[in-house]
Coordinates of C-alpha atoms and ligand atoms in Angstrom, one line a residue:
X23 CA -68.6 103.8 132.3
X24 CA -65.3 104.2 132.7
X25 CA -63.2 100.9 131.9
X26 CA -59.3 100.5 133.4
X27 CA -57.2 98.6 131.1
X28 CA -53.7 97.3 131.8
X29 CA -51.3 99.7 133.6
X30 CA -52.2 103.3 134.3
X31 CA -53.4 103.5 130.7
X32 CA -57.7 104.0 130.8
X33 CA -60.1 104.7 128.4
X34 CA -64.0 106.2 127.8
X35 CA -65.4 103.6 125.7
X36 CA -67.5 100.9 126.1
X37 CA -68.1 97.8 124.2
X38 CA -71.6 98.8 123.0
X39 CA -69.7 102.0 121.5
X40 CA -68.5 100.0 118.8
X41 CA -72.2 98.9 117.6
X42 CA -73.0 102.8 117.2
X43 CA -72.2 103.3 113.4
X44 CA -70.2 106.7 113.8
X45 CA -67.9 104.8 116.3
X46 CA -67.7 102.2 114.2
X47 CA -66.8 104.6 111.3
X48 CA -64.0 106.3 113.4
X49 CA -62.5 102.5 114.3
X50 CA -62.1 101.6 110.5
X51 CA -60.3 104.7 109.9
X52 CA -58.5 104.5 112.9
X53 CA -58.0 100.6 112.2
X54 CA -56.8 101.5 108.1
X55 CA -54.4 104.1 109.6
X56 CA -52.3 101.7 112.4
X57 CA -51.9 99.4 109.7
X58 CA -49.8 101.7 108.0
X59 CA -48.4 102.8 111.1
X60 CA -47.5 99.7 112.8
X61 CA -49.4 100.1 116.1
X62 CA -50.1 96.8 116.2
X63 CA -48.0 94.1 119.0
X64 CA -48.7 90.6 120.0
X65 CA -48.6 90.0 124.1
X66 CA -48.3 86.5 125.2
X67 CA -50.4 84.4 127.9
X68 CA -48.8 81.8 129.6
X69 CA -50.3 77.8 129.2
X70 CA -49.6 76.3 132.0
X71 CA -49.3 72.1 132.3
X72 CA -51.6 71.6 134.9
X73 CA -49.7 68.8 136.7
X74 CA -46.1 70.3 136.6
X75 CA -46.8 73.8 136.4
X76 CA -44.1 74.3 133.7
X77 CA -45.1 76.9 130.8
X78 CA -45.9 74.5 127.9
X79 CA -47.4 77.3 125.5
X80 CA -48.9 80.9 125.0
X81 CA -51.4 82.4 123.4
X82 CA -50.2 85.3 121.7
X83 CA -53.4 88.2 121.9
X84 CA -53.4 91.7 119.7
X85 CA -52.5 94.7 121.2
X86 CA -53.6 98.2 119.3
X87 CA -51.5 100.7 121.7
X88 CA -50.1 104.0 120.6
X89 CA -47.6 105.4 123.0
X90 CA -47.2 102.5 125.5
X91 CA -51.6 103.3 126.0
X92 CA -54.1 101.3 124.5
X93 CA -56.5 102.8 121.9
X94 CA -59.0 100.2 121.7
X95 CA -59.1 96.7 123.3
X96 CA -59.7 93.5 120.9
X97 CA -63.3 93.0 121.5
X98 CA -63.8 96.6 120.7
X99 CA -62.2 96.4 116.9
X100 CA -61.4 93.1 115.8
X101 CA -65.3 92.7 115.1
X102 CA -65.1 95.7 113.0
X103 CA -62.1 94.8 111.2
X104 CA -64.0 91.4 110.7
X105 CA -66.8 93.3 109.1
X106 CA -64.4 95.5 107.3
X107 CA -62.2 92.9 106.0
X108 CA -59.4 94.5 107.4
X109 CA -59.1 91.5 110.0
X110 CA -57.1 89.6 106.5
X111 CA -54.0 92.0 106.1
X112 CA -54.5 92.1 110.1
X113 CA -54.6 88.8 110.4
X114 CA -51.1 88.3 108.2
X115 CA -49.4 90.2 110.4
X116 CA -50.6 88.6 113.4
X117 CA -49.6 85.4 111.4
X118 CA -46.0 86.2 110.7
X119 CA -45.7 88.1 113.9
X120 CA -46.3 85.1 116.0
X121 CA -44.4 82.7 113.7
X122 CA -41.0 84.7 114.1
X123 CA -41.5 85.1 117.4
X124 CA -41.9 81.2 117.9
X125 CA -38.9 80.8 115.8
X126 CA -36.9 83.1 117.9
X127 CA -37.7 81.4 121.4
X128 CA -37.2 77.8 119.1
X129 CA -33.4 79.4 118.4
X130 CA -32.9 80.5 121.9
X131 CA -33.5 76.8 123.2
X132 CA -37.0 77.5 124.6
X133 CA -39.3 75.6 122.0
X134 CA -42.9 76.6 123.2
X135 CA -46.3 76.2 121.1
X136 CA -47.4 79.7 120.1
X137 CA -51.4 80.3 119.6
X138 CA -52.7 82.4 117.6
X139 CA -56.6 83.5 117.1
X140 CA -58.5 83.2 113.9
X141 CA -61.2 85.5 112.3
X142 CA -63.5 83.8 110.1
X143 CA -63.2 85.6 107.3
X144 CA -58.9 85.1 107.9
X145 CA -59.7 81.9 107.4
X146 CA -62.4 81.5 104.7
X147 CA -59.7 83.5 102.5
X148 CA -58.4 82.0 99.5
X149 CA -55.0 82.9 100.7
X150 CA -55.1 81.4 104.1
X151 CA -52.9 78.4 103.8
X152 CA -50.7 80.3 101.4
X153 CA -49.9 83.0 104.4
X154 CA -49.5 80.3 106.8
X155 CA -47.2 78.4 105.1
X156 CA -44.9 81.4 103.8
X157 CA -45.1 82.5 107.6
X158 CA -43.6 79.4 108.9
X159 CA -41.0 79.7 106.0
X160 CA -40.4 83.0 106.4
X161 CA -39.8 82.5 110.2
X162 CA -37.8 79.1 110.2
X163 CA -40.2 77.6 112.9
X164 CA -41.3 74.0 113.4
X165 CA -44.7 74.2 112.3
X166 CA -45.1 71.9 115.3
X167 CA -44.5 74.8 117.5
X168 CA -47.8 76.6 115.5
X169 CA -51.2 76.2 116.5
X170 CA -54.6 78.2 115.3
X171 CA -57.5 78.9 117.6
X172 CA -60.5 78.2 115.6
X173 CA -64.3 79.2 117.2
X174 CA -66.7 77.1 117.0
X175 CA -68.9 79.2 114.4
X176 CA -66.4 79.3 111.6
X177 CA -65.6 75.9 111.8
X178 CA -69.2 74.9 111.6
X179 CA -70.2 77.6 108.7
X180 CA -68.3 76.0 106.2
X181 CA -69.0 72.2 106.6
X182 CA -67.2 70.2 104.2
X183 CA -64.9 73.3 103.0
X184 CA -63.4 73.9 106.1
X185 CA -62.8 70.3 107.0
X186 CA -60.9 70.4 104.0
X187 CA -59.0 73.4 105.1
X188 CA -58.2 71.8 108.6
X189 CA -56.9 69.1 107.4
X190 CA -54.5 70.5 105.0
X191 CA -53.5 72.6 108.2
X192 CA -52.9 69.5 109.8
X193 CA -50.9 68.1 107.1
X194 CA -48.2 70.7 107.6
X195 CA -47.9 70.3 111.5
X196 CA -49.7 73.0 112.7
X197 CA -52.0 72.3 115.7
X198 CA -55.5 73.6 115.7
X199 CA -57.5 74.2 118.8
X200 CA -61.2 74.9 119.5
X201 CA -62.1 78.2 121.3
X202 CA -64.3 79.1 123.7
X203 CA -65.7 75.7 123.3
X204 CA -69.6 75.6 125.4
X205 CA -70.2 78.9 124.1
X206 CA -71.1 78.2 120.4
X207 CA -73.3 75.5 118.6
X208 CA -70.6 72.6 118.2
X209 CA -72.7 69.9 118.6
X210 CA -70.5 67.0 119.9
X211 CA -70.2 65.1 116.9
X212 CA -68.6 67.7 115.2
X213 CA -65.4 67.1 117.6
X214 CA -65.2 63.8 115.7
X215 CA -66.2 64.7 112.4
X216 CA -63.2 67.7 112.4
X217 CA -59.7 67.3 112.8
X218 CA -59.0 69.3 116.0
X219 CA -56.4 68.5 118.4
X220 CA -57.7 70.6 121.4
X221 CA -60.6 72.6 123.2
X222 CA -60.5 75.4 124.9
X223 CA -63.3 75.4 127.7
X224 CA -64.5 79.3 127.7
X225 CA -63.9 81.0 130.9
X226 CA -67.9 81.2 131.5
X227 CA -67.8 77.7 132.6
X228 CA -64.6 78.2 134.4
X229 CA -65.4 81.4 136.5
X230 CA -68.2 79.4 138.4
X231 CA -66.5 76.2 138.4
X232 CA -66.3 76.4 142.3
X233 CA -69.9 77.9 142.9
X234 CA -72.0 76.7 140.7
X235 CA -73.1 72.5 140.3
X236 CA -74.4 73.0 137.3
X237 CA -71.3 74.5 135.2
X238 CA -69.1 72.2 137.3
X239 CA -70.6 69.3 135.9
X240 CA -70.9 70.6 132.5
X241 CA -66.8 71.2 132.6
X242 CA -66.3 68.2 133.7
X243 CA -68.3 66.6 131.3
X244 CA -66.6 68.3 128.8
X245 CA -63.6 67.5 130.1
X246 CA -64.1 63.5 130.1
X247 CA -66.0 63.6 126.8
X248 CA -62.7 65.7 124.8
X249 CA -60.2 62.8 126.5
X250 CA -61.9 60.5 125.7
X251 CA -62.2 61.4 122.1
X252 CA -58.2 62.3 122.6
X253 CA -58.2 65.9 122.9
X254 CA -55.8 68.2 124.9
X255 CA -58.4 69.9 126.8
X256 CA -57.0 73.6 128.2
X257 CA -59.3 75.7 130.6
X258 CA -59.1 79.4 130.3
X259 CA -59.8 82.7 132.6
X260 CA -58.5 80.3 135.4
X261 CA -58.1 82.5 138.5
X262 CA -58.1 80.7 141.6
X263 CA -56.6 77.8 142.8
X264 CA -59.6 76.5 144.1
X265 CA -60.6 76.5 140.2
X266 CA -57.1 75.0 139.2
X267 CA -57.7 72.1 141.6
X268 CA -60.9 71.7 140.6
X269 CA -59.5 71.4 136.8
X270 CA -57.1 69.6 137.4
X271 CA -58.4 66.6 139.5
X272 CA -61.3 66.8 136.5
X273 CA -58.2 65.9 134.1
X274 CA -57.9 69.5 132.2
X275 CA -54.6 68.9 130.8
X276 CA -53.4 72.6 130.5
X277 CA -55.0 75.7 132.3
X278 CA -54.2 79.3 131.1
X279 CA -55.7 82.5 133.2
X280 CA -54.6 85.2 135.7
X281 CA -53.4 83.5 138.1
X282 CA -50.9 82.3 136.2
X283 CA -50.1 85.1 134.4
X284 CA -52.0 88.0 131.6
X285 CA -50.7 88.5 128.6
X286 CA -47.8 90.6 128.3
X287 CA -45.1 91.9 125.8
X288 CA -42.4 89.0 124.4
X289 CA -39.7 90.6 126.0
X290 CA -41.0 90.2 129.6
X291 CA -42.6 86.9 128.6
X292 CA -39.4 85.7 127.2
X293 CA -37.5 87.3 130.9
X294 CA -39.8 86.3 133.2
X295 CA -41.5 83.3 132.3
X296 CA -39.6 81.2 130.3
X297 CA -36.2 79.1 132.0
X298 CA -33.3 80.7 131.1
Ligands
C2E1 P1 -59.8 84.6 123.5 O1 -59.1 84.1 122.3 O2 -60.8 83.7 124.1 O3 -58.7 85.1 124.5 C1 -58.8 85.1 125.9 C2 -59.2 86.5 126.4 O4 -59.4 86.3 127.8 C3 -58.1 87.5 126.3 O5 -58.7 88.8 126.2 C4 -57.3 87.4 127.6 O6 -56.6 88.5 128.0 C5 -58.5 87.2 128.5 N1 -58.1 86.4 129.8 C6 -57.1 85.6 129.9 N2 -57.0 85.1 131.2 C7 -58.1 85.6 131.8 C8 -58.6 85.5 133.2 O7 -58.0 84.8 134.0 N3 -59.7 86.2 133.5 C9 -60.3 87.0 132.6 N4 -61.4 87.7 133.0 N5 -59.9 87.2 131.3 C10 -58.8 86.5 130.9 P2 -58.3 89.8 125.0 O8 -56.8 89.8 124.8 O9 -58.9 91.1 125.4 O10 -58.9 89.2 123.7 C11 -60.3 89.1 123.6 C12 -60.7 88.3 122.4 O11 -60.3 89.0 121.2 C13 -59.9 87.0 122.3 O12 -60.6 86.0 123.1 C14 -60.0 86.7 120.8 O13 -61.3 86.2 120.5 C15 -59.9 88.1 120.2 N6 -58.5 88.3 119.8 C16 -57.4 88.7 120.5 N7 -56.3 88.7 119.7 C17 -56.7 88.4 118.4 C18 -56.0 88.2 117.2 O14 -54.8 88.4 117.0 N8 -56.8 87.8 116.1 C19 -58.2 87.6 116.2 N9 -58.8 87.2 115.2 N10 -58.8 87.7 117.4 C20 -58.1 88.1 118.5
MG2 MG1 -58.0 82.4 121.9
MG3 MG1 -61.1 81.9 124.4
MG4 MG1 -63.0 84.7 124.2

């Protein structure tokens, strides 16, 4: 299978390469030497209020590229970085990455939340709040302008411990947020029992939204139960604007997805997307 990426840039590999143990071999060495050499960049996704349309947030998403191409996309290394433990020092430069970068759009007059994803073992480290809060030091950002994208297996693995965690998060004015919520085994109660300020409906329920009952009433469900219990709810993948309207009139308060823009680098994020 051949599988187009962004741009002209393509690529023989397949996600079920990365379960072969020679691949995986080659992507920790690969992995261990980018770190050194820096080919790592954050591209940003536009949140969109789903009302006004304005840009209210993005998520910022790792890019491993050498030469403008991409080498390997995230769901093809991040689970081996995970498994290597290389996702920590990965993880701290995502961290500080999308901390200055908030803090630079904050100085320019264009204060939007910045997302960032969360491995589980990032998190379960002993120096996860250090790194966080030396990032938002470092980077002279509102912490309000911060928020984590949890999943719903490494909140639940950890019980107690990570409740802990959260809330100290939250005591510093970071948001957290819930991703690809539906997908995992959060059982509702957990949405009260943890202190998370939003969910992220995964884009499985989304993509079908318009064809299929069943997931359309499961979002929507979703959707009532996380107001109610006053979350932001944000939909992802959204492609269509038969699925925007659809999300919207369910009371999604933020949609994110192609059709209103992919991730892209912080210069033409920062040019074309954000209100001069
Ligand atoms: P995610 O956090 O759920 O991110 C959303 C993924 O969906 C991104 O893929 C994004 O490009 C893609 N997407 C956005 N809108 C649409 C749409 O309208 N349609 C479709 N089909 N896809 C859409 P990406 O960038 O390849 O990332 C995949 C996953 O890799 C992420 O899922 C996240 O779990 C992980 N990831 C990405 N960056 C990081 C990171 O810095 N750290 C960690 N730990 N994980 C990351
Ligand atoms: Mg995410
Ligand atoms: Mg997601
Ligand atoms: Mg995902």
């Amino acid at each position: 299978e051949v599988k187009m990426q962004g741009g002209n840039s393509y690529r023989f590999f397949t996600p079920s390469m990365s379960e072969r143990p020679a691949a995986r071999l080659r992507i920790e060495q690969e992995l261990r030497k980018a770190l050194r050499h820096g080919d790592f960049r954050l591209h940003y996704q536009p949140k969109v209020d789903a009302h006004s349309g304005a840009i209210v947030g993005a998520e910022a998403l790792l890019r491993w590229q050498v030469d403008g191409h991409e080498v390997y996309a995230p769901d093809e290394f991040i689970p081996v970085a995970e498994e290597t433990g290389l996702i920590v020092p990965l993880g701290e430069w995502v961290m500080r990455e999308a901390c200055r970068q908030a803090g630079e759009w904050h100085r320019q007059g264009r204060p939007i939340v910045v997302a960032m994803n969360v491995s589980a073992p990032q998190f379960q480290h002993p120096d996860f709040h250090a790194v966080l809060q030396a990032s938002l030091k470092d980077a002279k950002v509102p912490p309000s302008l911060i928020e984590l994208e949890l999943t719903e297996r490494m909140v639940m693995s950890a019980g107690d411990q990570s409740r802990g965690l959260m809330q100290r998060i939250k005591d510093v004015g970071v948001s957290l947020a819930l991703d690809d919520f539906g997908t995992g085994y959060c059982s509702l109660s957990y949405l009260k029992y943890f202190p998370i300020d939003a969910l992220k409906i995964d884009r499985t329920f989304v993509r079908d939204i318009a064809t299929d009952a069943d997931n359309a009433a499961i979002t929507d469900a979703i959707i009532a139960m996380a107001r109610g219990l006053g979350k932001t709810v944000v939909a992802e993948g959204v492609e269509t604007h038969e699925q925007a309207d659809h999300l919207r009139r369910a009371g999604c308060s933020l949609l994110q997805g192609y059709l209103f823009g992919s991730a892209q680098t912080a210069e033409d994020f920062g040019r074309d997307l954000l209100p001069a």
